[in-house]
Amino acid sequence: MQHDAFQCGYCTPGQLCSAIGLMGEGRARTREDVRELMSGNLCRCGAYVQILDAVSEVVLANGKLA
Ligand code: FES
């Protein structure tokens, strides 16, 4: 919500699955890593920058899930 990453919501389930997956893998160390690892998701609303901002904030702040 802070990054306005949730628009129509059509892509959100896939985006969240990818975000949880990349957190579980623990390979994302930078914003560019997050961008690359999230690159398979399409967003018809074009909210890529906002989604990247939101996922990067969470992933880079919390690192790998236990
Ligand atoms: S938020 Fe609408 S398709 Fe991504």
Coordinates of C-alpha atoms in Angstrom, one line a residue, residues 5-49:
A5 CA 2.0 -1.5 -5.9
F6 CA -1.5 -2.9 -5.7
Q7 CA -3.7 -1.7 -8.6
C8 CA -6.2 -4.0 -10.3
G9 CA -4.8 -7.0 -8.4
Y10 CA -4.8 -9.4 -11.4
C11 CA -1.1 -10.1 -11.2
T12 CA -0.8 -9.8 -7.4
P13 CA -1.0 -13.6 -6.6
G14 CA 1.8 -14.4 -8.9
Q15 CA 3.9 -11.4 -7.8
L16 CA 3.5 -12.5 -4.1
C17 CA 4.4 -16.2 -4.9
S18 CA 7.5 -15.0 -6.6
A19 CA 8.4 -12.6 -3.8
I20 CA 8.0 -15.4 -1.2
G21 CA 10.0 -17.7 -3.4
L22 CA 12.9 -15.4 -3.8
M23 CA 12.9 -14.7 -0.1
G24 CA 13.0 -18.4 0.6
E25 CA 15.9 -18.9 -1.8
G26 CA 17.8 -16.0 -0.2
R27 CA 19.5 -15.1 -3.5
A28 CA 18.3 -11.5 -3.7
R29 CA 21.0 -9.2 -2.3
T30 CA 20.2 -6.1 -4.3
R31 CA 17.3 -4.3 -5.9
E32 CA 18.6 -5.5 -9.3
D33 CA 18.5 -9.1 -8.0
V34 CA 14.9 -8.6 -7.0
R35 CA 14.1 -7.1 -10.4
E36 CA 15.7 -10.0 -12.3
L37 CA 14.1 -12.7 -10.1
M38 CA 10.7 -11.1 -10.4
S39 CA 11.0 -10.6 -14.2
G40 CA 8.7 -13.5 -15.1
N41 CA 5.6 -11.8 -13.9
L42 CA 3.5 -9.6 -16.2
C43 CA 1.6 -6.7 -14.9
R44 CA -1.0 -5.3 -17.3
C45 CA -1.3 -2.2 -15.2
G46 CA 2.4 -1.4 -15.6
A47 CA 3.0 -1.1 -11.9
Y48 CA 6.5 -2.7 -12.2
V49 CA 8.4 0.1 -10.5

